Amino acid sequence: MAGDGKQYCRIEENDLSSNGNQCLNCLSQLRGQAQIMSSEPAFDVAIVGGSISGCTAATFFARLGLRVAVLERSTDPHAYKKVCTHYIQPCALPTLERLGLAERIEAAGGVRNGVDLWTRWGWTRFGLDARFPQHGYNFRREKLDPMVRAMAAETPGVTFLPGHNVTGAIVEGSAWPAST
């Protein structure tokens, strides 16, 4: 048990991703605000950040049968990024469909979008090449973020842990305990 009042999650050095929502192979058991090490991990994957990317990764990992912890700083289930746009590009459509979110977005009032662009070489229009998604969505983050978070939290195998602010990782041999 850690004596400094912090919660630790042991992760392997090779499992750190390079983006802000880090997928971490968790080797510890999280219980309350203390850390208890065991030979059997409570989670196969720990994800730092419970927004769109983190919850998407958690859902896909859990669908593969992994036990996933999502460590989210905010305690508000309706939190959302206020400075981000509400335009979802067409390239995101296949992922939204795999998640089962396209239908939810439309049912919640999401509007299909597209763009026609004039360039010095002529028009670029959606719908000309069937190999590519034909639309995205206009959908506000204040609706999207809680929707994606709820989807992940409802997915069997995902444990959503609000109020866990990961502040760093400490190198201990070949493992990286993450402190919250």
CSV table of C-alpha atoms in Angstrom, one decimal:
chain,number,residue,atom,x,y,z
A,1,MET,CA,0.0,0.0,0.0
A,2,ALA,CA,1.3,3.4,-0.9
A,3,GLY,CA,2.0,5.6,2.0
A,4,ASP,CA,1.8,8.9,0.1
A,5,GLY,CA,-2.0,8.9,-0.3
A,6,LYS,CA,-1.8,8.5,-4.1
A,7,GLN,CA,-3.3,5.8,-6.2
A,8,TYR,CA,-0.9,3.8,-8.4
A,9,CYS,CA,-1.5,1.7,-11.5
A,10,ARG,CA,1.5,-0.3,-12.7
A,11,ILE,CA,2.0,-0.4,-16.4
A,12,GLU,CA,4.5,-1.9,-18.8
A,13,GLU,CA,7.0,0.5,-20.4
A,14,ASN,CA,6.2,-0.8,-23.9
A,15,ASP,CA,2.5,-0.1,-23.6
A,16,LEU,CA,2.6,3.7,-23.5
A,17,SER,CA,1.0,5.3,-26.6
A,18,SER,CA,2.1,8.6,-27.9
A,19,ASN,CA,-1.2,10.5,-27.6
A,20,GLY,CA,-3.0,12.2,-24.7
A,21,ASN,CA,-5.4,9.3,-24.2
A,22,GLN,CA,-2.8,6.7,-23.3
A,23,CYS,CA,-3.7,3.0,-23.5
A,24,LEU,CA,-1.9,1.3,-20.6
A,25,ASN,CA,-1.5,-2.4,-19.8
A,26,CYS,CA,-2.6,-2.2,-16.2
A,27,LEU,CA,-0.8,-4.7,-13.7
A,28,SER,CA,-2.3,-3.5,-10.5
A,29,GLN,CA,-5.6,-3.8,-8.7
A,30,LEU,CA,-7.4,-0.5,-8.0
A,31,ARG,CA,-9.3,-0.4,-4.8
A,32,GLY,CA,-10.5,3.0,-3.3
A,33,GLN,CA,-7.7,5.4,-3.0
A,34,ALA,CA,-5.0,2.8,-2.2
A,35,GLN,CA,-3.0,0.5,-4.4
A,36,ILE,CA,-2.8,-3.2,-3.8
A,37,MET,CA,-0.4,-5.2,-5.9
A,38,SER,CA,-1.4,-8.7,-6.9
A,39,SER,CA,-0.1,-11.3,-9.3
A,40,GLU,CA,-3.5,-11.3,-11.1
A,41,PRO,CA,-4.3,-7.8,-12.6
A,42,ALA,CA,-7.7,-6.3,-12.1
A,43,PHE,CA,-7.5,-4.8,-15.6
A,44,ASP,CA,-5.8,-5.8,-18.8
A,45,VAL,CA,-5.9,-2.2,-20.1
A,46,ALA,CA,-6.1,1.2,-18.4
A,47,ILE,CA,-7.0,4.3,-20.4
A,48,VAL,CA,-6.2,7.8,-19.2
A,49,GLY,CA,-9.0,10.1,-20.3
A,50,GLY,CA,-12.7,9.4,-20.6
A,51,SER,CA,-13.6,11.6,-23.5
A,52,ILE,CA,-14.2,10.6,-27.1
A,53,SER,CA,-10.9,8.9,-27.9
A,54,GLY,CA,-10.5,7.2,-24.5
A,55,CYS,CA,-14.1,5.8,-24.5
A,56,THR,CA,-13.8,4.7,-28.1
A,57,ALA,CA,-10.6,2.7,-27.3
A,58,ALA,CA,-12.2,1.3,-24.1
A,59,THR,CA,-15.2,0.1,-26.0
A,60,PHE,CA,-13.2,-1.6,-28.7
A,61,PHE,CA,-10.8,-3.2,-26.2
A,62,ALA,CA,-13.7,-4.5,-24.1
A,63,ARG,CA,-15.4,-6.0,-27.2
A,64,LEU,CA,-12.2,-8.0,-27.7
A,65,GLY,CA,-12.7,-9.5,-24.2
A,66,LEU,CA,-10.2,-7.3,-22.3
A,67,ARG,CA,-10.9,-5.9,-18.8
A,68,VAL,CA,-10.6,-2.1,-19.2
A,69,ALA,CA,-10.3,0.7,-16.6
A,70,VAL,CA,-11.1,4.3,-17.8
A,71,LEU,CA,-9.5,6.8,-15.5
A,72,GLU,CA,-11.3,10.2,-16.0
A,73,ARG,CA,-10.4,13.4,-14.1
A,74,SER,CA,-13.9,14.8,-14.1
A,75,THR,CA,-16.6,13.5,-11.8
A,76,ASP,CA,-19.3,15.1,-14.0
A,77,PRO,CA,-20.8,12.5,-16.4
A,78,HIS,CA,-22.1,15.3,-18.6
A,79,ALA,CA,-18.7,17.0,-19.0
A,80,TYR,CA,-17.6,18.0,-22.5
A,81,LYS,CA,-14.9,19.9,-24.3
A,82,LYS,CA,-16.2,23.4,-24.7
A,83,VAL,CA,-13.6,24.7,-27.2
A,84,CYS,CA,-14.0,21.8,-29.7
A,85,THR,CA,-16.2,22.0,-32.8
A,86,HIS,CA,-19.4,20.1,-33.5
A,87,TYR,CA,-18.4,19.1,-37.0
A,88,ILE,CA,-17.7,15.3,-37.4
A,89,GLN,CA,-15.9,14.6,-40.6
A,90,PRO,CA,-17.0,11.9,-43.0
A,91,CYS,CA,-13.9,9.9,-42.4
A,92,ALA,CA,-15.2,9.2,-38.9
A,93,LEU,CA,-18.4,7.6,-40.1
A,94,PRO,CA,-17.0,4.0,-40.3
A,95,THR,CA,-15.9,4.2,-36.7
A,96,LEU,CA,-19.2,5.7,-35.6
A,97,GLU,CA,-21.0,2.8,-37.3
A,98,ARG,CA,-18.8,0.2,-35.7
A,99,LEU,CA,-19.5,1.7,-32.3
A,100,GLY,CA,-23.2,1.8,-33.0
A,101,LEU,CA,-23.2,5.6,-32.6
A,102,ALA,CA,-24.4,6.8,-36.0
A,103,GLU,CA,-27.9,5.8,-35.3
A,104,ARG,CA,-27.8,7.3,-31.8
A,105,ILE,CA,-26.4,10.6,-33.1
A,106,GLU,CA,-29.2,10.8,-35.7
A,107,ALA,CA,-31.9,9.9,-33.1
A,108,ALA,CA,-30.5,12.7,-30.9
A,109,GLY,CA,-30.8,15.3,-33.6
A,110,GLY,CA,-27.4,15.0,-35.4
A,111,VAL,CA,-27.6,16.5,-38.9
A,112,ARG,CA,-25.7,14.8,-41.8
A,113,ASN,CA,-23.2,17.1,-43.3
A,114,GLY,CA,-21.1,17.4,-46.4
A,115,VAL,CA,-18.9,19.9,-48.2
A,116,ASP,CA,-18.6,21.2,-51.7
A,117,LEU,CA,-15.3,23.0,-52.3
A,118,TRP,CA,-14.3,25.2,-55.2
A,119,THR,CA,-10.5,25.1,-56.0
A,120,ARG,CA,-8.6,26.5,-58.8
A,121,TRP,CA,-8.8,23.0,-60.4
A,122,GLY,CA,-12.6,22.9,-60.1
A,123,TRP,CA,-15.2,21.6,-57.7
A,124,THR,CA,-14.6,18.9,-55.1
A,125,ARG,CA,-17.9,17.3,-54.1
A,126,PHE,CA,-19.0,14.5,-51.8
A,127,GLY,CA,-20.8,11.7,-53.5
A,128,LEU,CA,-18.5,11.4,-56.5
A,129,ASP,CA,-16.5,8.3,-55.2
A,130,ALA,CA,-18.6,5.6,-53.4
A,131,ARG,CA,-15.4,4.2,-51.8
A,132,PHE,CA,-15.4,7.0,-49.3
A,133,PRO,CA,-18.0,7.9,-46.6
A,134,GLN,CA,-20.5,10.3,-48.1
A,135,HIS,CA,-21.4,12.3,-45.0
A,136,GLY,CA,-20.4,13.2,-41.5
A,137,TYR,CA,-22.5,14.8,-38.8
A,138,ASN,CA,-23.1,18.2,-37.1
A,139,PHE,CA,-23.6,17.3,-33.5
A,140,ARG,CA,-22.7,19.3,-30.4
A,141,ARG,CA,-20.0,18.1,-28.1
A,142,GLU,CA,-22.3,18.7,-25.1
A,143,LYS,CA,-24.4,15.8,-26.4
A,144,LEU,CA,-21.7,13.7,-28.0
A,145,ASP,CA,-19.2,13.4,-25.1
A,146,PRO,CA,-21.8,12.2,-22.6
A,147,MET,CA,-23.2,9.8,-25.2
A,148,VAL,CA,-19.8,8.2,-25.9
A,149,ARG,CA,-19.0,8.1,-22.2
A,150,ALA,CA,-22.3,6.3,-21.4
A,151,MET,CA,-21.7,3.9,-24.3
A,152,ALA,CA,-18.3,2.9,-22.9
A,153,ALA,CA,-19.5,2.7,-19.3
A,154,GLU,CA,-22.4,0.4,-20.4
A,155,THR,CA,-20.0,-1.9,-22.4
A,156,PRO,CA,-19.4,-5.2,-20.5
A,157,GLY,CA,-15.7,-5.3,-19.4
A,158,VAL,CA,-15.4,-1.5,-19.0
A,159,THR,CA,-15.0,0.0,-15.5
A,160,PHE,CA,-15.4,3.8,-15.7
A,161,LEU,CA,-13.6,5.5,-12.8
A,162,PRO,CA,-14.5,9.2,-12.6
A,163,GLY,CA,-12.5,11.5,-10.3
A,164,HIS,CA,-9.1,9.9,-11.1
A,165,ASN,CA,-6.6,12.6,-12.1
A,166,VAL,CA,-3.5,10.8,-13.5
A,167,THR,CA,-0.6,13.2,-12.7
A,168,GLY,CA,2.3,11.2,-13.9
A,169,ALA,CA,4.2,8.0,-14.3
A,170,ILE,CA,7.1,6.8,-12.2
A,171,VAL,CA,9.7,4.5,-13.7
A,172,GLU,CA,10.4,1.5,-11.5
A,173,GLY,CA,12.6,-1.0,-13.3
A,174,SER,CA,10.7,-2.2,-16.4
A,175,ALA,CA,7.3,-1.0,-15.1
A,176,TRP,CA,5.6,2.4,-15.0
A,177,PRO,CA,3.2,3.0,-12.1
A,178,ALA,CA,0.8,5.8,-13.0
A,179,SER,CA,-0.1,8.1,-10.1
A,180,THR,CA,-3.6,9.6,-9.7
